């Protein structure tokens, strides 16, 4: 089992194919520990977290990339985010009366899949935000993402995702957009990819896996970076959220004289008493500085 949380990018030059491999250990355990998720939801969240990292190895991201699935069923939201610095966070939300959740179908009819890239502005320019939004019409996440890239980029793509108790991992292949490789390159790479299952993906370290699958294609590592859990919450951002709710709703949150706001991503709690809530809405309160760059 791999000991490092890491993203690796590689090429199959003769086939004209690029790829990304991601392994999450401690990062995945930290994401999963934020709530007591049912096993199926926990697994889906792990796959979404891996996917968010995989995609940062495929597209240029200077800020952050997020994947989100949302619907009106028993499972309401799956959200995972990876930043250009290699930090991840994620969460799942369920309906209060969710009951047993069996898979993506519990997002309900008309569920949507979104991939969003947010890059910081240059100079005085605002941050740039790009979003692709498609209906969720696949039974598993890997197929949903494959369909997304086929429709949005018109490039053949293969993705396999797996999440276990202690670690989560994923592999992505995509045909290079420029003409390259021999005529049968993609078919060969895709056929080799199809021999891989989630059990082998979880059990095999990245370098061993790439050699085992693609050694005849002479894979070349072309970059990588470490990955880690991190959350961008802060007291200042919680204060901004409470101020946006308005005085009446913020004061209504006070229970026995205090209110605790808990971050859904990391579990950090921020305590406010009546005086702190009052100060949010007084003219004497120092204006809060906007966060630097992306939140």
XYZ file of C-alpha atoms in Angstrom:
295
model
C 0.000 0.000 0.000
C 1.261 3.475 -0.838
C 2.297 5.658 2.091
C 2.058 9.024 0.337
C -0.983 10.981 -0.757
C 0.039 11.858 -4.261
C -1.002 12.778 -7.809
C 1.072 11.468 -10.723
C 0.749 12.492 -14.372
C 2.021 10.262 -17.153
C 2.063 9.818 -20.925
C 1.764 6.809 -23.186
C 3.599 8.541 -26.032
C 3.304 5.852 -28.708
C -0.433 5.563 -28.089
C -1.037 9.327 -27.936
C -2.652 9.042 -24.483
C -2.221 11.008 -21.267
C -3.118 9.822 -17.783
C -3.378 10.715 -14.110
C -3.162 8.481 -11.038
C -4.246 9.630 -7.551
C -3.779 7.978 -4.174
C -5.383 9.343 -0.983
C -4.661 7.889 2.446
C -4.644 10.289 5.394
C -6.367 12.916 3.230
C -9.295 10.581 2.589
C -9.552 9.497 6.221
C -9.669 13.146 7.294
C -12.448 13.954 4.809
C -14.457 10.896 5.861
C -14.111 11.690 9.578
C -16.073 14.951 9.305
C -19.387 13.073 9.680
C -20.791 9.611 10.353
C -21.667 8.774 6.761
C -23.460 5.552 5.810
C -21.093 3.149 3.989
C -22.484 3.770 0.496
C -22.397 7.554 0.904
C -18.899 7.344 2.350
C -17.740 5.395 -0.680
C -19.297 7.858 -3.123
C -17.683 10.762 -1.294
C -14.283 9.069 -1.511
C -14.704 8.561 -5.242
C -15.737 12.204 -5.696
C -12.689 13.388 -3.733
C -10.362 11.291 -5.895
C -12.069 12.581 -9.053
C -11.573 16.223 -8.038
C -7.839 15.576 -7.690
C -7.628 13.578 -10.919
C -9.140 16.421 -12.900
C -6.613 18.972 -11.595
C -3.987 16.801 -13.261
C -5.862 17.032 -16.537
C -6.770 20.734 -16.816
C -4.926 23.909 -15.818
C -6.140 25.032 -12.397
C -4.643 28.061 -10.648
C -7.315 28.256 -7.950
C -9.565 25.306 -7.261
C -11.628 22.673 -9.022
C -14.774 21.188 -7.563
C -17.102 18.380 -8.516
C -20.680 18.473 -7.295
C -23.642 16.174 -7.713
C -26.976 17.429 -6.478
C -30.568 16.269 -6.544
C -33.822 16.240 -4.621
C -33.794 12.621 -3.473
C -32.611 10.976 -0.266
C -29.026 11.895 -1.200
C -28.964 15.650 -1.783
C -25.330 16.595 -2.428
C -21.894 15.177 -3.057
C -19.194 17.829 -3.134
C -15.398 17.561 -3.371
C -12.768 20.175 -4.080
C -9.063 20.148 -4.909
C -6.917 23.277 -5.087
C -3.909 24.056 -7.244
C -1.815 23.615 -4.088
C -3.011 20.011 -3.787
C -5.350 20.456 -0.808
C -8.679 18.653 -0.700
C -11.932 18.758 1.205
C -15.391 17.302 0.653
C -18.805 16.570 2.121
C -22.089 14.784 1.499
C -25.585 15.881 2.504
C -28.658 13.693 2.887
C -32.336 14.400 3.420
C -33.450 14.234 7.057
C -35.648 11.208 6.290
C -33.102 9.629 3.929
C -33.290 6.048 5.200
C -31.088 3.526 3.405
C -29.130 4.922 0.441
C -28.123 2.490 -2.275
C -26.220 4.667 -4.749
C -26.381 7.566 -7.178
C -29.993 6.778 -8.006
C -30.889 8.197 -4.591
C -30.083 11.682 -5.871
C -33.475 11.354 -7.547
C -34.729 12.268 -10.981
C -33.278 15.329 -12.687
C -29.998 15.100 -10.705
C -27.154 17.218 -12.044
C -23.380 16.870 -12.266
C -21.247 20.021 -12.230
C -17.502 20.521 -12.578
C -16.401 24.034 -11.653
C -13.005 25.704 -12.009
C -12.348 28.935 -10.126
C -9.111 30.754 -10.870
C -7.943 33.921 -9.085
C -8.124 37.189 -10.954
C -5.005 38.820 -12.342
C -4.321 42.301 -11.017
C -7.634 44.105 -10.557
C -9.633 41.518 -12.484
C -12.273 39.464 -10.719
C -11.799 35.743 -10.225
C -12.667 33.707 -13.321
C -15.240 30.941 -12.920
C -15.954 28.204 -15.458
C -18.648 25.592 -14.955
C -19.827 22.610 -16.948
C -23.263 21.272 -16.006
C -24.834 18.063 -17.360
C -27.654 15.718 -16.325
C -26.548 12.784 -14.175
C -27.546 9.752 -16.210
C -25.065 7.043 -15.180
C -25.310 4.410 -12.414
C -21.745 4.945 -11.099
C -19.552 8.010 -10.711
C -16.765 6.880 -13.041
C -19.227 6.448 -15.917
C -20.846 9.789 -15.136
C -17.500 11.566 -15.396
C -16.546 9.688 -18.560
C -19.774 10.868 -20.134
C -19.118 14.419 -18.986
C -15.713 14.593 -20.684
C -16.950 12.900 -23.843
C -19.738 15.465 -24.167
C -17.890 18.565 -22.996
C -14.489 17.989 -24.637
C -15.272 15.399 -27.316
C -12.252 13.397 -26.179
C -12.413 9.668 -25.387
C -11.876 9.251 -21.636
C -11.615 6.293 -19.226
C -11.933 6.687 -15.448
C -11.888 4.175 -12.596
C -12.490 5.227 -8.979
C -12.387 3.254 -5.739
C -12.722 4.115 -2.050
C -11.960 1.792 0.834
C -11.868 2.256 4.583
C -8.294 3.533 4.748
C -7.571 4.903 1.311
C -9.112 5.937 -1.989
C -7.579 5.961 -5.429
C -8.308 6.562 -9.086
C -6.922 6.301 -12.599
C -7.823 8.414 -15.618
C -6.838 8.033 -19.282
C -7.620 10.459 -22.098
C -6.725 10.612 -25.749
C -4.441 13.557 -26.428
C -6.372 16.386 -28.081
C -3.716 16.938 -30.766
C -3.075 14.305 -33.377
C -0.543 11.957 -31.893
C 0.218 8.316 -31.455
C -0.481 5.563 -33.909
C -3.912 4.787 -35.326
C -4.643 2.029 -32.813
C -3.121 3.727 -29.776
C -6.323 4.662 -27.953
C -7.889 1.259 -28.567
C -4.834 -0.500 -27.093
C -4.688 1.757 -24.032
C -8.431 1.464 -23.443
C -8.306 -2.329 -23.731
C -5.509 -2.496 -21.151
C -7.464 -0.146 -18.883
C -10.481 -2.458 -19.106
C -8.494 -5.280 -17.483
C -8.309 -3.260 -14.246
C -10.934 -3.584 -11.516
C -11.472 -1.621 -8.306
C -9.932 -4.327 -6.114
C -6.637 -4.220 -7.997
C -6.772 -0.426 -8.175
C -7.059 -0.156 -4.387
C -4.429 -2.810 -3.674
C -1.667 -1.756 -6.071
C 0.754 1.173 -5.632
C 0.712 3.659 -8.491
C 4.141 2.939 -10.044
C 3.508 -0.818 -9.902
C 0.071 -0.399 -11.426
C 1.305 1.714 -14.337
C 4.070 -0.759 -15.102
C 1.738 -3.738 -14.835
C -0.855 -2.235 -17.175
C 1.163 -0.232 -19.660
C 4.775 -1.446 -19.691
C 4.539 -2.301 -23.399
C 3.553 1.334 -24.068
C 6.667 2.670 -22.264
C 4.835 5.051 -19.877
C 6.606 8.303 -19.034
C 6.025 10.164 -15.755
C 5.654 13.863 -16.550
C 4.923 15.421 -13.179
C 3.125 15.107 -9.894
C 2.554 16.668 -6.505
C 1.691 15.714 -2.930
C -1.924 15.929 -1.775
C -3.276 16.786 1.676
C -6.464 17.708 3.499
C -7.058 21.395 4.243
C -10.102 23.536 4.936
C -10.435 27.231 4.150
C -12.912 27.995 6.935
C -12.102 30.788 9.409
C -13.859 32.820 12.058
C -13.923 35.798 9.702
C -15.753 33.826 7.034
C -18.244 32.492 9.583
C -18.868 36.069 10.720
C -19.493 37.087 7.121
C -21.989 34.247 6.745
C -23.860 35.236 9.912
C -23.933 38.874 8.830
C -25.391 37.828 5.485
C -28.202 35.980 7.299
C -29.319 39.227 8.932
C -29.637 40.293 12.559
C -32.945 38.550 13.277
C -31.867 35.126 12.061
C -28.384 35.410 13.585
C -29.833 36.292 16.996
C -32.366 33.468 16.698
C -29.424 31.060 16.486
C -28.411 31.885 20.058
C -29.235 28.988 22.366
C -28.793 29.616 26.092
C -26.849 32.749 25.255
C -24.386 31.212 22.776
C -24.352 29.879 19.232
C -21.875 27.392 17.776
C -21.346 27.258 14.024
C -19.715 24.024 12.888
C -17.827 23.737 9.612
C -19.246 20.814 7.640
C -15.900 20.151 5.957
C -13.541 19.894 8.922
C -15.763 19.906 12.028
C -14.196 23.062 13.478
C -16.641 24.862 15.787
C -16.878 28.657 16.127
C -18.560 29.944 19.297
C -20.480 33.239 19.395
C -22.129 34.849 22.397
C -24.811 37.564 22.331
C -22.233 40.348 22.367
C -20.342 38.888 19.403
C -23.582 38.576 17.396
C -24.526 42.146 18.335
C -21.150 43.452 17.212
C -21.654 41.991 13.744
C -24.449 44.471 13.121
C -23.163 47.644 14.775
C -21.653 50.507 12.828
C -18.710 50.531 15.203
C -17.721 47.084 14.056
C -14.567 47.209 11.947
C -15.402 46.271 8.361
C -14.195 42.803 7.520
C -11.463 42.626 4.944
C -12.313 40.543 1.891
C -10.471 37.236 1.737
C -7.314 37.279 -0.359
C -7.898 35.329 -3.522
C -10.256 32.413 -3.543
C -11.912 31.100 -0.417
